[in-house]
Amino acid sequence: MFRNTYDSDNTVFSPQGRLHQVEYALEAVKQGSAAVGLRSKTHAILLALKRSTGELASYQQKMFRIDDHVGIAIAGLTSDARVLSNFMRQQAMSERMVFNRPMPVNRLVATIADKAQVNTQEYGRRPYGVGFLVVGQDQSGPHLFEFSPSGNSYEYFAMSIGARSQSAKTYLEKHYKSFEDCTLEELIKHGLHALRETLQQDKELNVNNTSVGIIGPTGRHEKPVSPPSKFRIIEGEPVAVYLQSMDQKEPADGAPVPPTAADEDVQMSG
């Protein structure tokens, strides 16, 4: 994609007032596999689609625990995500050491947004090619934020990022008003339905390619954790009970879709 030399550095504006290097970073997020976030009065959850580079490879990690009260799901370059997640952990640990309290979620998100924005402003750097969905819980309840490599961050009731995320957003926009009073199991069911919308025609969610992250009280299908509202990631066989609760997907002609094994295309991004 030729930009007439205006994309050679991230500090150069095009005649239209655009920073093309920042737009390339946002495109890297769109190429990553999808992640979905939802929140209710009591819970905030993340659901992510994991990719594998082939039958001999393991599935990429899509969720990171930052602190007991914060977790993230990523879309984009996994290597950039590791750098930013380590920075978030350092900020959270510093808050506990200095002030003896968990860091407020909105301030933690603002901190990484500020860090990402510097890379869109200073010569010799590049924007981070990864986007986050951040869930957390503090004194004001559960929260869901989106972090963008442009340095923007927003709070949402429900949100999706990554490849084909618009299909998931369409589902979430139809149902988000019911999320506030949902139980944990109902919230996860809605999230799985939204995540399923991002799949290719011949793919299906399974225990290998699906990750679920939860913050809030433990549900009836979970083992108790301490503290009870601690962020935890559910992967592998424990995910099966939630996948089995999903409604059958109906295509346009009304015939049920047969389940198939799901393997994502080989890409650098997670």
PDB file of C-alpha atoms in Angstrom, residues 91-260:
ATOM      1  CA  GLN A  91       2.631  -0.463  37.500  1.00  0.00           C
ATOM      2  CA  ALA A  92       0.223  -2.670  39.464  1.00  0.00           C
ATOM      3  CA  MET A  93       3.004  -3.986  41.726  1.00  0.00           C
ATOM      4  CA  SER A  94       4.329  -0.474  42.304  1.00  0.00           C
ATOM      5  CA  GLU A  95       0.862   0.666  43.404  1.00  0.00           C
ATOM      6  CA  ARG A  96       0.659  -2.198  45.922  1.00  0.00           C
ATOM      7  CA  MET A  97       4.153  -1.551  47.297  1.00  0.00           C
ATOM      8  CA  VAL A  98       3.809   2.229  47.635  1.00  0.00           C
ATOM      9  CA  PHE A  99       0.118   2.612  48.545  1.00  0.00           C
ATOM     10  CA  ASN A 100      -0.769  -0.935  49.723  1.00  0.00           C
ATOM     11  CA  ARG A 101      -3.841  -1.133  47.470  1.00  0.00           C
ATOM     12  CA  PRO A 102      -4.813  -2.507  44.050  1.00  0.00           C
ATOM     13  CA  MET A 103      -4.418   0.004  41.238  1.00  0.00           C
ATOM     14  CA  PRO A 104      -7.710   1.496  39.957  1.00  0.00           C
ATOM     15  CA  VAL A 105      -8.516  -0.081  36.593  1.00  0.00           C
ATOM     16  CA  ASN A 106      -9.124   3.177  34.741  1.00  0.00           C
ATOM     17  CA  ARG A 107      -5.777   4.580  35.863  1.00  0.00           C
ATOM     18  CA  LEU A 108      -3.931   1.427  34.806  1.00  0.00           C
ATOM     19  CA  VAL A 109      -5.478   1.643  31.328  1.00  0.00           C
ATOM     20  CA  ALA A 110      -4.686   5.366  31.118  1.00  0.00           C
ATOM     21  CA  THR A 111      -1.056   4.570  31.968  1.00  0.00           C
ATOM     22  CA  ILE A 112      -0.546   2.205  29.032  1.00  0.00           C
ATOM     23  CA  ALA A 113      -2.515   4.543  26.757  1.00  0.00           C
ATOM     24  CA  ASP A 114      -0.053   7.319  27.651  1.00  0.00           C
ATOM     25  CA  LYS A 115       2.878   4.979  26.997  1.00  0.00           C
ATOM     26  CA  ALA A 116       1.480   4.000  23.573  1.00  0.00           C
ATOM     27  CA  GLN A 117       0.756   7.619  22.644  1.00  0.00           C
ATOM     28  CA  VAL A 118       4.408   8.596  23.152  1.00  0.00           C
ATOM     29  CA  ASN A 119       5.338   6.127  20.388  1.00  0.00           C
ATOM     30  CA  THR A 120       3.062   7.986  17.956  1.00  0.00           C
ATOM     31  CA  GLN A 121       4.742  11.312  18.745  1.00  0.00           C
ATOM     32  CA  GLU A 122       8.498  10.794  19.034  1.00  0.00           C
ATOM     33  CA  TYR A 123      10.904  10.214  16.157  1.00  0.00           C
ATOM     34  CA  GLY A 124      12.650   6.844  15.943  1.00  0.00           C
ATOM     35  CA  ARG A 125       9.854   4.791  17.511  1.00  0.00           C
ATOM     36  CA  ARG A 126       6.947   2.823  16.111  1.00  0.00           C
ATOM     37  CA  PRO A 127       3.408   2.377  17.461  1.00  0.00           C
ATOM     38  CA  TYR A 128       2.661  -0.861  19.284  1.00  0.00           C
ATOM     39  CA  GLY A 129       0.848  -3.245  16.940  1.00  0.00           C
ATOM     40  CA  VAL A 130      -1.524  -4.699  19.510  1.00  0.00           C
ATOM     41  CA  GLY A 131      -4.897  -3.854  21.043  1.00  0.00           C
ATOM     42  CA  PHE A 132      -6.223  -4.951  24.440  1.00  0.00           C
ATOM     43  CA  LEU A 133      -9.537  -5.627  26.056  1.00  0.00           C
ATOM     44  CA  VAL A 134      -8.980  -5.002  29.767  1.00  0.00           C
ATOM     45  CA  VAL A 135     -11.324  -6.288  32.480  1.00  0.00           C
ATOM     46  CA  GLY A 136     -10.990  -5.399  36.117  1.00  0.00           C
ATOM     47  CA  GLN A 137     -12.819  -4.887  39.366  1.00  0.00           C
ATOM     48  CA  ASP A 138     -12.421  -2.131  41.932  1.00  0.00           C
ATOM     49  CA  GLN A 139     -14.563  -0.353  44.528  1.00  0.00           C
ATOM     50  CA  SER A 140     -16.963   0.887  41.830  1.00  0.00           C
ATOM     51  CA  GLY A 141     -17.573  -2.619  40.435  1.00  0.00           C
ATOM     52  CA  PRO A 142     -16.497  -4.520  37.302  1.00  0.00           C
ATOM     53  CA  HIS A 143     -15.095  -2.644  34.300  1.00  0.00           C
ATOM     54  CA  LEU A 144     -14.316  -3.339  30.646  1.00  0.00           C
ATOM     55  CA  PHE A 145     -11.925  -1.107  28.680  1.00  0.00           C
ATOM     56  CA  GLU A 146     -10.535  -1.170  25.177  1.00  0.00           C
ATOM     57  CA  PHE A 147      -6.955  -0.005  24.615  1.00  0.00           C
ATOM     58  CA  SER A 148      -5.858   1.028  21.112  1.00  0.00           C
ATOM     59  CA  PRO A 149      -2.261   1.439  19.796  1.00  0.00           C
ATOM     60  CA  SER A 150      -3.192   5.006  18.817  1.00  0.00           C
ATOM     61  CA  GLY A 151      -3.221   5.860  22.545  1.00  0.00           C
ATOM     62  CA  ASN A 152      -7.011   5.932  22.909  1.00  0.00           C
ATOM     63  CA  SER A 153      -8.926   4.025  25.579  1.00  0.00           C
ATOM     64  CA  TYR A 154     -12.663   3.711  26.168  1.00  0.00           C
ATOM     65  CA  GLU A 155     -14.931   1.959  28.652  1.00  0.00           C
ATOM     66  CA  TYR A 156     -17.647  -0.339  27.268  1.00  0.00           C
ATOM     67  CA  PHE A 157     -20.573  -2.528  28.288  1.00  0.00           C
ATOM     68  CA  ALA A 158     -19.411  -5.007  25.637  1.00  0.00           C
ATOM     69  CA  MET A 159     -16.746  -4.871  22.925  1.00  0.00           C
ATOM     70  CA  SER A 160     -14.940  -6.977  20.337  1.00  0.00           C
ATOM     71  CA  ILE A 161     -11.570  -6.500  18.616  1.00  0.00           C
ATOM     72  CA  GLY A 162      -9.622  -8.474  16.027  1.00  0.00           C
ATOM     73  CA  ALA A 163     -10.421 -10.182  12.746  1.00  0.00           C
ATOM     74  CA  ARG A 164     -14.110 -10.151  11.713  1.00  0.00           C
ATOM     75  CA  SER A 165     -14.936  -8.426  15.010  1.00  0.00           C
ATOM     76  CA  GLN A 166     -17.722  -6.398  13.382  1.00  0.00           C
ATOM     77  CA  SER A 167     -19.911  -9.528  13.308  1.00  0.00           C
ATOM     78  CA  ALA A 168     -19.433  -9.947  17.055  1.00  0.00           C
ATOM     79  CA  LYS A 169     -20.180  -6.254  17.658  1.00  0.00           C
ATOM     80  CA  THR A 170     -23.451  -6.630  15.752  1.00  0.00           C
ATOM     81  CA  TYR A 171     -24.481  -9.474  18.091  1.00  0.00           C
ATOM     82  CA  LEU A 172     -23.392  -7.540  21.191  1.00  0.00           C
ATOM     83  CA  GLU A 173     -25.284  -4.408  20.129  1.00  0.00           C
ATOM     84  CA  LYS A 174     -28.477  -6.456  19.841  1.00  0.00           C
ATOM     85  CA  HIS A 175     -28.199  -7.987  23.305  1.00  0.00           C
ATOM     86  CA  TYR A 176     -26.102  -5.666  25.506  1.00  0.00           C
ATOM     87  CA  LYS A 177     -29.110  -4.269  27.413  1.00  0.00           C
ATOM     88  CA  SER A 178     -29.724  -7.709  28.937  1.00  0.00           C
ATOM     89  CA  PHE A 179     -26.123  -8.173  30.125  1.00  0.00           C
ATOM     90  CA  GLU A 180     -26.440  -6.105  33.320  1.00  0.00           C
ATOM     91  CA  ASP A 181     -28.616  -8.660  35.137  1.00  0.00           C
ATOM     92  CA  CYS A 182     -27.104 -11.813  33.596  1.00  0.00           C
ATOM     93  CA  THR A 183     -25.630 -14.599  35.692  1.00  0.00           C
ATOM     94  CA  LEU A 184     -22.045 -15.594  34.959  1.00  0.00           C
ATOM     95  CA  GLU A 185     -23.158 -18.621  32.924  1.00  0.00           C
ATOM     96  CA  GLU A 186     -25.546 -16.521  30.812  1.00  0.00           C
ATOM     97  CA  LEU A 187     -22.858 -13.881  30.259  1.00  0.00           C
ATOM     98  CA  ILE A 188     -20.365 -16.489  29.035  1.00  0.00           C
ATOM     99  CA  LYS A 189     -23.034 -17.966  26.756  1.00  0.00           C
ATOM    100  CA  HIS A 190     -23.623 -14.559  25.158  1.00  0.00           C
ATOM    101  CA  GLY A 191     -19.861 -14.097  24.800  1.00  0.00           C
ATOM    102  CA  LEU A 192     -19.428 -17.468  23.087  1.00  0.00           C
ATOM    103  CA  HIS A 193     -22.269 -16.675  20.685  1.00  0.00           C
ATOM    104  CA  ALA A 194     -20.566 -13.355  19.820  1.00  0.00           C
ATOM    105  CA  LEU A 195     -17.169 -15.046  19.418  1.00  0.00           C
ATOM    106  CA  ARG A 196     -18.707 -17.685  17.146  1.00  0.00           C
ATOM    107  CA  GLU A 197     -19.851 -14.916  14.794  1.00  0.00           C
ATOM    108  CA  THR A 198     -16.179 -14.102  14.033  1.00  0.00           C
ATOM    109  CA  LEU A 199     -15.360 -17.615  12.793  1.00  0.00           C
ATOM    110  CA  GLN A 200     -14.932 -18.600   9.175  1.00  0.00           C
ATOM    111  CA  GLN A 201     -17.682 -20.716   7.625  1.00  0.00           C
ATOM    112  CA  ASP A 202     -15.956 -24.083   8.149  1.00  0.00           C
ATOM    113  CA  LYS A 203     -14.671 -23.404  11.677  1.00  0.00           C
ATOM    114  CA  GLU A 204     -16.186 -24.094  15.097  1.00  0.00           C
ATOM    115  CA  LEU A 205     -15.333 -23.248  18.697  1.00  0.00           C
ATOM    116  CA  ASN A 206     -13.723 -26.079  20.681  1.00  0.00           C
ATOM    117  CA  VAL A 207     -11.787 -26.603  23.910  1.00  0.00           C
ATOM    118  CA  ASN A 208      -8.448 -26.033  22.151  1.00  0.00           C
ATOM    119  CA  ASN A 209      -9.109 -22.698  20.472  1.00  0.00           C
ATOM    120  CA  THR A 210     -11.272 -20.975  23.109  1.00  0.00           C
ATOM    121  CA  SER A 211     -10.109 -19.081  26.206  1.00  0.00           C
ATOM    122  CA  VAL A 212     -12.383 -17.583  28.863  1.00  0.00           C
ATOM    123  CA  GLY A 213     -11.236 -15.004  31.410  1.00  0.00           C
ATOM    124  CA  ILE A 214     -13.464 -14.124  34.381  1.00  0.00           C
ATOM    125  CA  ILE A 215     -13.388 -11.564  37.158  1.00  0.00           C
ATOM    126  CA  GLY A 216     -16.095 -11.640  39.815  1.00  0.00           C
ATOM    127  CA  PRO A 217     -17.637 -14.277  42.117  1.00  0.00           C
ATOM    128  CA  THR A 218     -17.116 -17.903  41.098  1.00  0.00           C
ATOM    129  CA  GLY A 219     -19.893 -19.588  39.098  1.00  0.00           C
ATOM    130  CA  ARG A 220     -21.477 -22.965  39.689  1.00  0.00           C
ATOM    131  CA  HIS A 221     -19.195 -24.664  37.130  1.00  0.00           C
ATOM    132  CA  GLU A 222     -15.992 -23.330  38.711  1.00  0.00           C
ATOM    133  CA  LYS A 223     -13.784 -24.438  41.550  1.00  0.00           C
ATOM    134  CA  PRO A 224     -13.719 -21.889  44.399  1.00  0.00           C
ATOM    135  CA  VAL A 225     -10.773 -19.459  44.257  1.00  0.00           C
ATOM    136  CA  SER A 226      -9.305 -17.155  46.877  1.00  0.00           C
ATOM    137  CA  PRO A 227     -10.000 -14.278  46.843  1.00  0.00           C
ATOM    138  CA  PRO A 228     -13.376 -15.148  45.260  1.00  0.00           C
ATOM    139  CA  SER A 229     -13.295 -12.233  42.786  1.00  0.00           C
ATOM    140  CA  LYS A 230      -9.763 -12.980  41.538  1.00  0.00           C
ATOM    141  CA  PHE A 231      -9.142 -12.894  37.759  1.00  0.00           C
ATOM    142  CA  ARG A 232      -8.820 -16.414  36.394  1.00  0.00           C
ATOM    143  CA  ILE A 233      -8.353 -17.924  32.952  1.00  0.00           C
ATOM    144  CA  ILE A 234     -10.266 -21.047  31.924  1.00  0.00           C
ATOM    145  CA  GLU A 235      -8.776 -23.112  29.105  1.00  0.00           C
ATOM    146  CA  GLY A 236      -8.869 -26.710  27.893  1.00  0.00           C
ATOM    147  CA  GLU A 237     -11.415 -29.245  29.132  1.00  0.00           C
ATOM    148  CA  PRO A 238     -13.097 -26.944  31.721  1.00  0.00           C
ATOM    149  CA  VAL A 239     -14.318 -24.810  28.787  1.00  0.00           C
ATOM    150  CA  ALA A 240     -16.346 -27.765  27.433  1.00  0.00           C
ATOM    151  CA  VAL A 241     -19.214 -27.255  29.887  1.00  0.00           C
ATOM    152  CA  TYR A 242     -19.754 -23.716  28.551  1.00  0.00           C
ATOM    153  CA  LEU A 243     -19.444 -24.773  24.901  1.00  0.00           C
ATOM    154  CA  GLN A 244     -22.121 -27.434  25.452  1.00  0.00           C
ATOM    155  CA  SER A 245     -24.544 -24.794  26.743  1.00  0.00           C
ATOM    156  CA  MET A 246     -24.429 -22.839  23.475  1.00  0.00           C
ATOM    157  CA  ASP A 247     -27.488 -22.646  21.232  1.00  0.00           C
ATOM    158  CA  GLN A 248     -27.207 -24.321  17.849  1.00  0.00           C
ATOM    159  CA  LYS A 249     -26.305 -21.881  15.096  1.00  0.00           C
ATOM    160  CA  GLU A 250     -28.956 -21.611  12.393  1.00  0.00           C
ATOM    161  CA  PRO A 251     -27.813 -20.623   8.883  1.00  0.00           C
ATOM    162  CA  ALA A 252     -29.968 -18.721   6.401  1.00  0.00           C
ATOM    163  CA  ASP A 253     -31.686 -21.851   5.043  1.00  0.00           C
ATOM    164  CA  GLY A 254     -32.620 -23.046   8.533  1.00  0.00           C
ATOM    165  CA  ALA A 255     -30.470 -26.199   8.520  1.00  0.00           C
ATOM    166  CA  PRO A 256     -28.184 -26.667  11.556  1.00  0.00           C
ATOM    167  CA  VAL A 257     -24.455 -26.234  10.977  1.00  0.00           C
ATOM    168  CA  PRO A 258     -22.446 -29.455  11.497  1.00  0.00           C
ATOM    169  CA  PRO A 259     -19.538 -29.029  13.944  1.00  0.00           C
ATOM    170  CA  THR A 260     -16.027 -29.128  12.469  1.00  0.00           C
TER     171      THR A 260
END
